[in-house]
Coordinates of C-alpha atoms and ligand atoms in Angstrom, one line a residue:
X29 CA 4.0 -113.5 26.1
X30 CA 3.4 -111.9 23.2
X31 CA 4.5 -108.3 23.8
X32 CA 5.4 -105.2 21.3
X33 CA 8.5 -103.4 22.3
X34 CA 7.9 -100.5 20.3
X35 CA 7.4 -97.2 23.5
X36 CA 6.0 -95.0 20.6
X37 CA 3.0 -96.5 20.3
X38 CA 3.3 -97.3 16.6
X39 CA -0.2 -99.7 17.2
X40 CA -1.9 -96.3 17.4
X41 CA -0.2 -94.7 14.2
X42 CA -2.1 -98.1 12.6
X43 CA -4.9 -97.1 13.4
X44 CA -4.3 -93.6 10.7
X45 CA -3.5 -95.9 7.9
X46 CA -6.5 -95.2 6.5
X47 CA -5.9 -91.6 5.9
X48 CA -2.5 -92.4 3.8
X49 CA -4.5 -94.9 1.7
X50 CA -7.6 -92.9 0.9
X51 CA -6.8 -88.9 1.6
X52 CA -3.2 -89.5 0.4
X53 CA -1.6 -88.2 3.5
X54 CA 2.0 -89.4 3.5
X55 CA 3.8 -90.8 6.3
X56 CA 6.1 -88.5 8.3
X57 CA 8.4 -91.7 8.7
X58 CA 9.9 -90.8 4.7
X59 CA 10.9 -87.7 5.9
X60 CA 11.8 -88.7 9.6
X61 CA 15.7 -88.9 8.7
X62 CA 16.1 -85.1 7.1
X63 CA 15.0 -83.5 10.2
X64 CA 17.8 -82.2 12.7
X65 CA 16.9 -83.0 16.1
X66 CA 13.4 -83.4 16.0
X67 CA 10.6 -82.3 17.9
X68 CA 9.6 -85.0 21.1
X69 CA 6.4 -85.4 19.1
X70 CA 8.1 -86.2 16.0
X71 CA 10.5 -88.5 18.1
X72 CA 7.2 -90.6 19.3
X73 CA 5.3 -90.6 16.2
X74 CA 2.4 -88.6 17.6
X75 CA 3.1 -86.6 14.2
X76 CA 2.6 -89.6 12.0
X77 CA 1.9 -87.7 7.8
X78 CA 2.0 -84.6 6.4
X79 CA 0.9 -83.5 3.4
X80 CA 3.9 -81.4 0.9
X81 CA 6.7 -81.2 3.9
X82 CA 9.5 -81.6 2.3
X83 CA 9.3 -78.2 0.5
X84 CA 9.2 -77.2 4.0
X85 CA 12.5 -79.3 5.0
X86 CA 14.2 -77.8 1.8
X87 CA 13.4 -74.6 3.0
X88 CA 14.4 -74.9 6.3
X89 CA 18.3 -76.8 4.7
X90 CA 18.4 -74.0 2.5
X91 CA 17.7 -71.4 5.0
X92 CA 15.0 -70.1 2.5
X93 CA 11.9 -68.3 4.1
X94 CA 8.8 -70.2 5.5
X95 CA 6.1 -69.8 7.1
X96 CA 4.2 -71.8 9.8
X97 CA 0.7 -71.0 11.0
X98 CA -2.5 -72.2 13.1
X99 CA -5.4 -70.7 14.6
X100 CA -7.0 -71.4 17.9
X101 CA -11.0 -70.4 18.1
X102 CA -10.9 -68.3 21.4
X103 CA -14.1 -70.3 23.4
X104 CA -14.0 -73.0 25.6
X105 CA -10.6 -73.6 27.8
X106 CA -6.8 -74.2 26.4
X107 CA -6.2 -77.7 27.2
X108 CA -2.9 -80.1 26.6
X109 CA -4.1 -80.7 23.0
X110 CA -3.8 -77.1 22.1
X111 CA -0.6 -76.8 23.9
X112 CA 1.2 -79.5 21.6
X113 CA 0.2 -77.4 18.4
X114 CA 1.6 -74.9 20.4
X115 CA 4.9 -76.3 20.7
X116 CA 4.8 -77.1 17.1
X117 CA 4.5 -73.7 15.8
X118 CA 7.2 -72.8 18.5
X119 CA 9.6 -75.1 17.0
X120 CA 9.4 -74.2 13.7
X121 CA 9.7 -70.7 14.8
X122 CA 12.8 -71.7 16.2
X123 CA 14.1 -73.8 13.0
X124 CA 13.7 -70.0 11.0
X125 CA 10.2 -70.0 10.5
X126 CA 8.0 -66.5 10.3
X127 CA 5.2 -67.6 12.5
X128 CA 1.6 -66.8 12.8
X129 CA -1.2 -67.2 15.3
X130 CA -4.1 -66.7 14.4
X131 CA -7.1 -65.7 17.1
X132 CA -10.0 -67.4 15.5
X133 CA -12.6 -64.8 16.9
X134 CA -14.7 -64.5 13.4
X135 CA -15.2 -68.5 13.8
X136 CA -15.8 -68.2 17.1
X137 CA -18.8 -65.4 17.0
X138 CA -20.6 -67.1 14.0
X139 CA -20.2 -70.4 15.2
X140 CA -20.5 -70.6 18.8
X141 CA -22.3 -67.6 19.0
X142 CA -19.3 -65.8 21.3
X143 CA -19.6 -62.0 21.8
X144 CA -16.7 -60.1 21.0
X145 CA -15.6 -59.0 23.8
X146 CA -15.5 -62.9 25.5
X147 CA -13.5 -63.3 22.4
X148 CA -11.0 -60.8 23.4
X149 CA -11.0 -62.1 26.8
X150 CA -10.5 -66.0 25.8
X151 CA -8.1 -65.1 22.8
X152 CA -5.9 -63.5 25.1
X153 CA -6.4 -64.6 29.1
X154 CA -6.5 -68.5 27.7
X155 CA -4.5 -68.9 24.3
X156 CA -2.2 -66.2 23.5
X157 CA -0.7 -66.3 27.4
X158 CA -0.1 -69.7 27.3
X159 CA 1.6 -69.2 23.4
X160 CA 3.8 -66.5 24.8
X161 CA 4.9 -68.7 28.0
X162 CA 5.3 -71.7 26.0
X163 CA 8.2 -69.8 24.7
X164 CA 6.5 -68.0 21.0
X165 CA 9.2 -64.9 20.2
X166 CA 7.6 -61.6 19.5
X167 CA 9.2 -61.4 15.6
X168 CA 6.6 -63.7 15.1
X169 CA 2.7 -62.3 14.5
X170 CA -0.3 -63.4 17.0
X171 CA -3.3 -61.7 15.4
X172 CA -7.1 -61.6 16.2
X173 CA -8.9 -62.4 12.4
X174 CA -11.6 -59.4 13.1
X175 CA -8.2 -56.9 12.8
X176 CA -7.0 -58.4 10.1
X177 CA -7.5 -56.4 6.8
X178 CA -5.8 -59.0 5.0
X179 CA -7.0 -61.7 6.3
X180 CA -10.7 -60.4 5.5
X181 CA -9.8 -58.8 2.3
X182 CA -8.2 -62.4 1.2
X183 CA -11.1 -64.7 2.4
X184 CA -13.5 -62.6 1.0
X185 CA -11.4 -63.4 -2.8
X186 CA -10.9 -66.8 -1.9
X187 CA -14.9 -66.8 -1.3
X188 CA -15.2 -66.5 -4.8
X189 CA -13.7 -69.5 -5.4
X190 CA -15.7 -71.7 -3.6
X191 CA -19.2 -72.5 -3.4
X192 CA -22.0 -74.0 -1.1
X193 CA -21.9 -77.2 -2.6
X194 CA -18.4 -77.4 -2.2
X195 CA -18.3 -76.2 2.0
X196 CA -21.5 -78.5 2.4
X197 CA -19.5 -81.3 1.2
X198 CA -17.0 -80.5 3.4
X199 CA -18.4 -78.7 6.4
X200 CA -21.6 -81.0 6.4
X201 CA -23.5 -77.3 6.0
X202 CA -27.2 -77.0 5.2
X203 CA -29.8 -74.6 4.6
X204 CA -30.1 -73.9 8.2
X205 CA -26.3 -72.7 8.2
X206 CA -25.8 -68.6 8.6
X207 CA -24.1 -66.9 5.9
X208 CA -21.1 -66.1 8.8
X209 CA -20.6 -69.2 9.7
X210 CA -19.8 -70.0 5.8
X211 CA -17.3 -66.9 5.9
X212 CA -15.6 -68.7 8.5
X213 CA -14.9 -71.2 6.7
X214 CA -13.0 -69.1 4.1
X215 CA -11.4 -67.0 6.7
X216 CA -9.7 -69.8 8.4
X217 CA -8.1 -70.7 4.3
X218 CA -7.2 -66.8 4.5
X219 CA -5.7 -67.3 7.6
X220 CA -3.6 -69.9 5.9
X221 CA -2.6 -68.3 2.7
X222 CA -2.1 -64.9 3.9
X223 CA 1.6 -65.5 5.2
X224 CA 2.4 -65.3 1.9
X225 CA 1.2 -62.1 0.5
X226 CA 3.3 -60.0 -0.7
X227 CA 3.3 -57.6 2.8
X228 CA 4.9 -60.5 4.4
X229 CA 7.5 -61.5 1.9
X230 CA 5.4 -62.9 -0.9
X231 CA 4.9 -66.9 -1.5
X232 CA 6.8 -69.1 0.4
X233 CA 6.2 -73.0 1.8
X234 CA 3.9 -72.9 4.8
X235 CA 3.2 -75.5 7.4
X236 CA 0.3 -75.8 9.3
X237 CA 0.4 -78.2 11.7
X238 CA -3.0 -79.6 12.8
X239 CA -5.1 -82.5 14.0
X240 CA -5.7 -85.5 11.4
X241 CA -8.9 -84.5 11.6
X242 CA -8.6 -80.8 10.0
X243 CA -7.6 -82.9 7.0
X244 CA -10.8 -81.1 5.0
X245 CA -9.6 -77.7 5.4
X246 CA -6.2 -78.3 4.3
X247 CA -7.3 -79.8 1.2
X248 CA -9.6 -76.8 0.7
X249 CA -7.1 -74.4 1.1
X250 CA -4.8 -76.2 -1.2
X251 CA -7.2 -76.4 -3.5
X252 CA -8.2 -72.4 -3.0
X253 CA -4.7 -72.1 -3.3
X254 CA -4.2 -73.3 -6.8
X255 CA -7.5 -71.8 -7.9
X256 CA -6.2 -68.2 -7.4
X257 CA -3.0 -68.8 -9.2
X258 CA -3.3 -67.3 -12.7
X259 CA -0.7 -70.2 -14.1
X260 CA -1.6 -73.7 -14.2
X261 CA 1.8 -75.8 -14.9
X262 CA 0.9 -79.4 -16.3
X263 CA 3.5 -82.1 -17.1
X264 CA 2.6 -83.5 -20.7
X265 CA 4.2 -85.7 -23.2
X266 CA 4.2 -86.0 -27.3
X267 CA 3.8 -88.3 -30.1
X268 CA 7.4 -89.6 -29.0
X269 CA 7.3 -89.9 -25.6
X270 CA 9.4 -86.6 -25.1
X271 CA 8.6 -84.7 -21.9
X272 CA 7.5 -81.5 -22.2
X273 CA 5.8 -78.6 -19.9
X274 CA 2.8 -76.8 -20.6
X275 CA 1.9 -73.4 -18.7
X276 CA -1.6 -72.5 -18.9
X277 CA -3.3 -69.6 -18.4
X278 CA -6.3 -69.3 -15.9
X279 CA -7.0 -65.8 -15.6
X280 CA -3.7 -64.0 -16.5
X281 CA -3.6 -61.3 -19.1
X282 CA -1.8 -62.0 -22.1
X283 CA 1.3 -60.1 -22.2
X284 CA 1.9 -61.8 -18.8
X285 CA 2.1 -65.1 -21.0
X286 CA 4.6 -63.5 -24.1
X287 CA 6.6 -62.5 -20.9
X288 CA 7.2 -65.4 -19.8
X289 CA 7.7 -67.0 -23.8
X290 CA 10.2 -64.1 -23.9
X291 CA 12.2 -65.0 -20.4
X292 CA 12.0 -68.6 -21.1
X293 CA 15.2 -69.8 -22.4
X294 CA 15.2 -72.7 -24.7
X295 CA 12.4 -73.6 -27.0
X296 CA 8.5 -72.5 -26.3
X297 CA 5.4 -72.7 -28.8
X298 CA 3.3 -69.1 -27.2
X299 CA -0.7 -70.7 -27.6
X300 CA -3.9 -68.4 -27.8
X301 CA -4.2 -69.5 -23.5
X302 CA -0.8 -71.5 -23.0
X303 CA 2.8 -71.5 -23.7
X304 CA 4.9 -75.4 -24.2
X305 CA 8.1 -75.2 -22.7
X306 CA 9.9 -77.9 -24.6
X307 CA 13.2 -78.6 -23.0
X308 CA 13.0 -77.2 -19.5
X309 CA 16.4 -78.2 -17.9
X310 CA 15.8 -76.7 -14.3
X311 CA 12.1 -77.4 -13.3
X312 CA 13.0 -75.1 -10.1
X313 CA 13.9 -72.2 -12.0
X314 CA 11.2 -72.5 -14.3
X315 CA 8.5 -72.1 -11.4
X316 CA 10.5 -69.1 -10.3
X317 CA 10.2 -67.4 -13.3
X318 CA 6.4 -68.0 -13.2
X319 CA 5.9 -66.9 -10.2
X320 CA 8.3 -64.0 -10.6
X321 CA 6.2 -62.7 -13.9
X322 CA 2.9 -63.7 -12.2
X323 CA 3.6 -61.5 -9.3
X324 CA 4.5 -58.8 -11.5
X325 CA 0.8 -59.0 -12.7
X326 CA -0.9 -58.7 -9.2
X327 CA -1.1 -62.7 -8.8
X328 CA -0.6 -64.5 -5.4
X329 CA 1.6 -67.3 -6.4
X330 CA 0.7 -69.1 -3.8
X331 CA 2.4 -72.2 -3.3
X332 CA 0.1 -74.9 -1.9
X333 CA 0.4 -75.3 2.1
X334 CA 1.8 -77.9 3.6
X335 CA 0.2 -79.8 7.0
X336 CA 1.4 -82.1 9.6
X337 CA -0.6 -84.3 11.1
X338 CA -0.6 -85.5 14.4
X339 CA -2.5 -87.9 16.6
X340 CA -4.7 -87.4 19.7
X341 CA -4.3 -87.9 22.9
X342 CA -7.4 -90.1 24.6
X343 CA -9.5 -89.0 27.5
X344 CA -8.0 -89.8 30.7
X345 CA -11.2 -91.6 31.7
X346 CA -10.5 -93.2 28.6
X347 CA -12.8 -92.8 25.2
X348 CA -12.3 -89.1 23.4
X349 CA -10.8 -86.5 25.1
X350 CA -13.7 -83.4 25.5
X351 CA -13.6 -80.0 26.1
X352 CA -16.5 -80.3 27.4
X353 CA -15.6 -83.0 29.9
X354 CA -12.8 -81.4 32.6
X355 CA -12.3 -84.7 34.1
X356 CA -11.4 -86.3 30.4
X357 CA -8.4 -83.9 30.1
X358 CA -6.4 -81.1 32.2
X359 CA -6.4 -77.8 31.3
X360 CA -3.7 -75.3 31.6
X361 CA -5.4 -73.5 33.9
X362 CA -6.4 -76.2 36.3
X363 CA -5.4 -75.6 39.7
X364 CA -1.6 -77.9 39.8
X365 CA -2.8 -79.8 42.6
X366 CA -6.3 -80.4 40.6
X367 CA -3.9 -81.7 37.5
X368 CA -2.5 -84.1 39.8
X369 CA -5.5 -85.3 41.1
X370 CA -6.8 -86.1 37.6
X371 CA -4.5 -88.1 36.7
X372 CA -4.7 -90.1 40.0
X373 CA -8.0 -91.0 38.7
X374 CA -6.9 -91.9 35.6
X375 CA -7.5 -94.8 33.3
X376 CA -4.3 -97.0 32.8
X377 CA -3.6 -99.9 30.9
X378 CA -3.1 -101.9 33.9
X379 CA -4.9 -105.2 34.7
X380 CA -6.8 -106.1 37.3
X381 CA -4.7 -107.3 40.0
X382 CA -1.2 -106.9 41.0
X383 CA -0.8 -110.3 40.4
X384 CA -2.3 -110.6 36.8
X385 CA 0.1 -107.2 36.1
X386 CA 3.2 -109.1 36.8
X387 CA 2.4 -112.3 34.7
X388 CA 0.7 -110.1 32.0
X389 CA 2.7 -107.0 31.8
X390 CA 0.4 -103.8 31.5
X391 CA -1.0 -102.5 28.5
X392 CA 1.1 -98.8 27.8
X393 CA -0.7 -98.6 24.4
X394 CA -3.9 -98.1 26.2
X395 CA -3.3 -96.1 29.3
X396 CA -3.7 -92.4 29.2
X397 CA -1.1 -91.9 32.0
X398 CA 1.8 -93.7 29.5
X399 CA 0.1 -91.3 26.9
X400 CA 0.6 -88.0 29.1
X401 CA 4.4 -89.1 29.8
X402 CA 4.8 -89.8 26.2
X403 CA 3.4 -86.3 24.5
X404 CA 4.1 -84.3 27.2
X405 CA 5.7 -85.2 30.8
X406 CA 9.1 -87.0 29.8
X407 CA 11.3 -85.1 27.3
X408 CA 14.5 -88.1 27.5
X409 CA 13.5 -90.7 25.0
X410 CA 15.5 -93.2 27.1
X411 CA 13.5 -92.7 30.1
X412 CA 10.7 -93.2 28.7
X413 CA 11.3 -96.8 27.1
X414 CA 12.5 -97.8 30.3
X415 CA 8.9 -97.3 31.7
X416 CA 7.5 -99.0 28.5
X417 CA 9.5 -101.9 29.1
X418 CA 8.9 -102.0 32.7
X419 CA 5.5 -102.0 31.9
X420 CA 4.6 -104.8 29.0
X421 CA 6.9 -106.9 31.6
X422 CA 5.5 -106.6 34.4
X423 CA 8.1 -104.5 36.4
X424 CA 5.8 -102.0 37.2
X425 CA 3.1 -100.8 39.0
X426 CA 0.7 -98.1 38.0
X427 CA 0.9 -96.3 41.0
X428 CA 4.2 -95.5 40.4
X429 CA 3.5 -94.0 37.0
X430 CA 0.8 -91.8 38.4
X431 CA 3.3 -90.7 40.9
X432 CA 5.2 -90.1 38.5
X433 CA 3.0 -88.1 36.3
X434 CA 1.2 -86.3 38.9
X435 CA 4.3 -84.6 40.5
X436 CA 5.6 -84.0 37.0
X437 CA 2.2 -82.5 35.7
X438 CA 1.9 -80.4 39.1
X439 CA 5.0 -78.8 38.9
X440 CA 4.8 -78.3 34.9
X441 CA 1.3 -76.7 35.4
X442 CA 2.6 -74.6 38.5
X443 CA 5.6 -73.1 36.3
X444 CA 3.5 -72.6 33.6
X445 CA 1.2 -70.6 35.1
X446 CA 3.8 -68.5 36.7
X447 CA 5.1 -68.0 33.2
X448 CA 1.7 -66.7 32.1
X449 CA 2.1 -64.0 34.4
X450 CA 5.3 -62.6 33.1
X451 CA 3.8 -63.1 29.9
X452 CA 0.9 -60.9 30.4
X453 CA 3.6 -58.1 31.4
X454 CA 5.3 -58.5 28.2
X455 CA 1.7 -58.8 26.1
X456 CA 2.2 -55.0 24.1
X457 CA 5.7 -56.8 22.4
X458 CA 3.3 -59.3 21.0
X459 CA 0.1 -57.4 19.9
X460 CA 0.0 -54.0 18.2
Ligands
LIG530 N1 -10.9 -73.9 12.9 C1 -9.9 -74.1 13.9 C2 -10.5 -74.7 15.2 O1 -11.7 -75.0 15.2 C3 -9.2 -72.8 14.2 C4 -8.5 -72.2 13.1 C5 -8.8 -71.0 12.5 C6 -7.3 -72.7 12.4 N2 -7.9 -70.7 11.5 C7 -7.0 -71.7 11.4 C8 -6.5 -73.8 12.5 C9 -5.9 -71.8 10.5 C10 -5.4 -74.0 11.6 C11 -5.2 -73.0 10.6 O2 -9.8 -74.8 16.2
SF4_531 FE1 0.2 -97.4 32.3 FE2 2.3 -97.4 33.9 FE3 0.2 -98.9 34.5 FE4 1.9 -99.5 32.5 S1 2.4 -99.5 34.6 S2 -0.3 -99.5 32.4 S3 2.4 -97.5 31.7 S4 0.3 -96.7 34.4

């Protein structure tokens, strides 16, 4: 028999390889070790790369600040997906992290053509409820992007920094696209960067976790990012091989770079638009000062954000889970009992006859009911690779996973729901 004993699914992380190799996404397995008790969905490998965590980690050792942040468009139904980005920001909020929420209601008008006020009514009645019953504290900041002068003050910089070559590349945008729709695009990089303005504790590592398919706006906003900064830092060498650091200037005035000669300890050559730094002991310290002096000077400093990236769960019909499909996934809003029936009808990874199951073992790697117990329904790792094993040896039947599941899944959507409603009591804590 040739099964794989691995319960998390790693067949499935395979699958992302790609996205290491050619968008040079790292795998979260390097920094798997540093983390004290991890997430369940870092556990099961669901979060599978990242993209500049371990400044995130450090921070989090060091008990420096960070940030986290996401944004949710306010249309169409909160669903299991957006729950687990929910429970990432949560955690992070937990490790120390200042958290934002972002309402994506500028997104959601110019893209799917949503009135304001359905905006209101989804941003709050689906997404922010759920955020605040999931268990989101009220230090952190849930904000609609249409209220946010810094958010629309910021995109509209960034704006200038990007043009519509570069968002038709990414966006796939044409002639055709509205002028809104393309503000979007910046907004959801301000929504990103703007954790770290000065209002909120100036620059400071910031995770966003997402989908491996927001890949494109991360690198857009990292790239946005280090276009604003007015200090470009490039590692060089000379005749003899000597490493050296060169600072250059983008847009920042000149006494900001004789500061920085002057602060600089050790030897620097001051250039007409750059300054060497010739033997630069502490690298860290060195990037404080920049930022220190650029600050001073009304730059951002903005320190390139960082992204996990985690996989998706598959319809439960099998094929892509769709908003726009109810029966494909289970909102959390669906009546419990409506949950439960859902995942009655479920696709497994079971084969066709009792019999075939026992000699065969079932297929866990392929059945959306293993899936929901893995990202969602079973928190005890043990439990869970009992049912694996049970399953590739043909221990087990389906039905009793979708017993399983349903009761857990009606009784998680029952409480959550009842959650909501407190939340909605405690709403003014959590929006100004
Ligand atoms: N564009 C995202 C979506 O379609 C929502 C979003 C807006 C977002 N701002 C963001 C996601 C910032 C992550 C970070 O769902
Ligand atoms: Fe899926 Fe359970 Fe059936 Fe295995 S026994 S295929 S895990 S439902």
């Amino acid at each position: 028999m040739n099964v794989k004993l691995d319960p998390w699914s790693s067949t499935n992380v395979e699958d992302y390889s790609k996205l290491f190799e050619e968008f040079g996404i790292m795998p979260f397995d390097d920094l798997y070790s540093r983390i004290e008790d991890p997430h369940r969905l870092m556990r099961r490998k669901v979060i599978f790369g990242h993209r500049s965590y371990d400044r995130v980690l450090d921070a989090i050792q060091n008990k420096r600040p960070f940030a986290v942040m996401s944004g949710f468009m306010p249309s169409g139904r909160i669903h299991l997906g957006h729950k687990m980005v929910m429970e990432e920001i949560i955690w992070h909020q937990q490790k120390g992290a200042d958290a934002f929420v972002g309402i994506a209601d500028r997104e959601a008008y110019s893209v799917r053509g949503a009135s304001w006020k359905k905006c209101r009514d989804t941003g709050i009645n689906e997404y922010i409820l759920s955020l605040i019953a999931l268990g989101f504290e009220p230090h952190g900041h849930i904000y609609f992007q249409s209220d946010s002068n810094n958010v629309k003050d910021l995109s509209f910089e960034l704006g200038s920094k990007v043009n519509y070559s570069e968002l038709s590349a990414i966006y796939g945008f044409t002639g055709e696209t509205s002028v809104s729709h393309m503000v979007s695009a910046v907004t959801q990089s301000a929504d990103i960067l703007h954790p770290q303005l000065e209002e909120y504790g100036g620059p400071k590592p910031t995770v966003v976790p997402v989908g491996a398919d927001q890949d494109p706006h991360i690198r857009l906003t990292r790239g946005l990012g280090h276009k604003m900064n007015m200090f470009k830092i490039e590692g060089r060498e000379d005749k003899n091989g000597k490493h050296y650091f060169s600072i250059r200037s983008k847009a920042a005035p000149r006494e900001a770079l004789e500061e920085l000669a002057d602060q600089i300890p050790g030897g620097t050559k001051l250039f007409e638009g750059h300054l060497d730094v010739l033997d630069a002991e502490d690298f860290e310290e060195l990037i404080r000062m920049i930022r220190d002096v650029e600050l001073r000077y009304g730059g951002y400093a903005f320190i390139p954000p960082a992204a996990t990236y985690h996989r998706f769960m598959s319809g439960l019909q099998g094929g892509k889970m769709s908003s726009s499909t109810p029966e494909s996934h289970i909102a959390l809003l669906d009546e419990p009992k409506e949950g439960a029936k859902k995942i009655k009808r479920a696709k497994t990874g079971g084969r066709i006859s009792l019999e075939e199951q026992k000699k065969l073992g079932g297929e866990p790697d392929k059945c959306s009911v293993y899936e929901l117990l893995l990202f969602h329904l079973i928190e005890d790792d043990q439990e869970l690779s009992q049912i694996y094993e049970e399953c590739v040896t043909g221990q087990r039947n389906c039905g009793s996973c979708k017993n399983l599941a349903a009761e857990k899944m009606e009784k998680f959507l029952k409480d959550h729901q009842e959650k909501r409603e407190l939340a909605r009591e405690r709403l003014d804590e959590y929006l100004l």
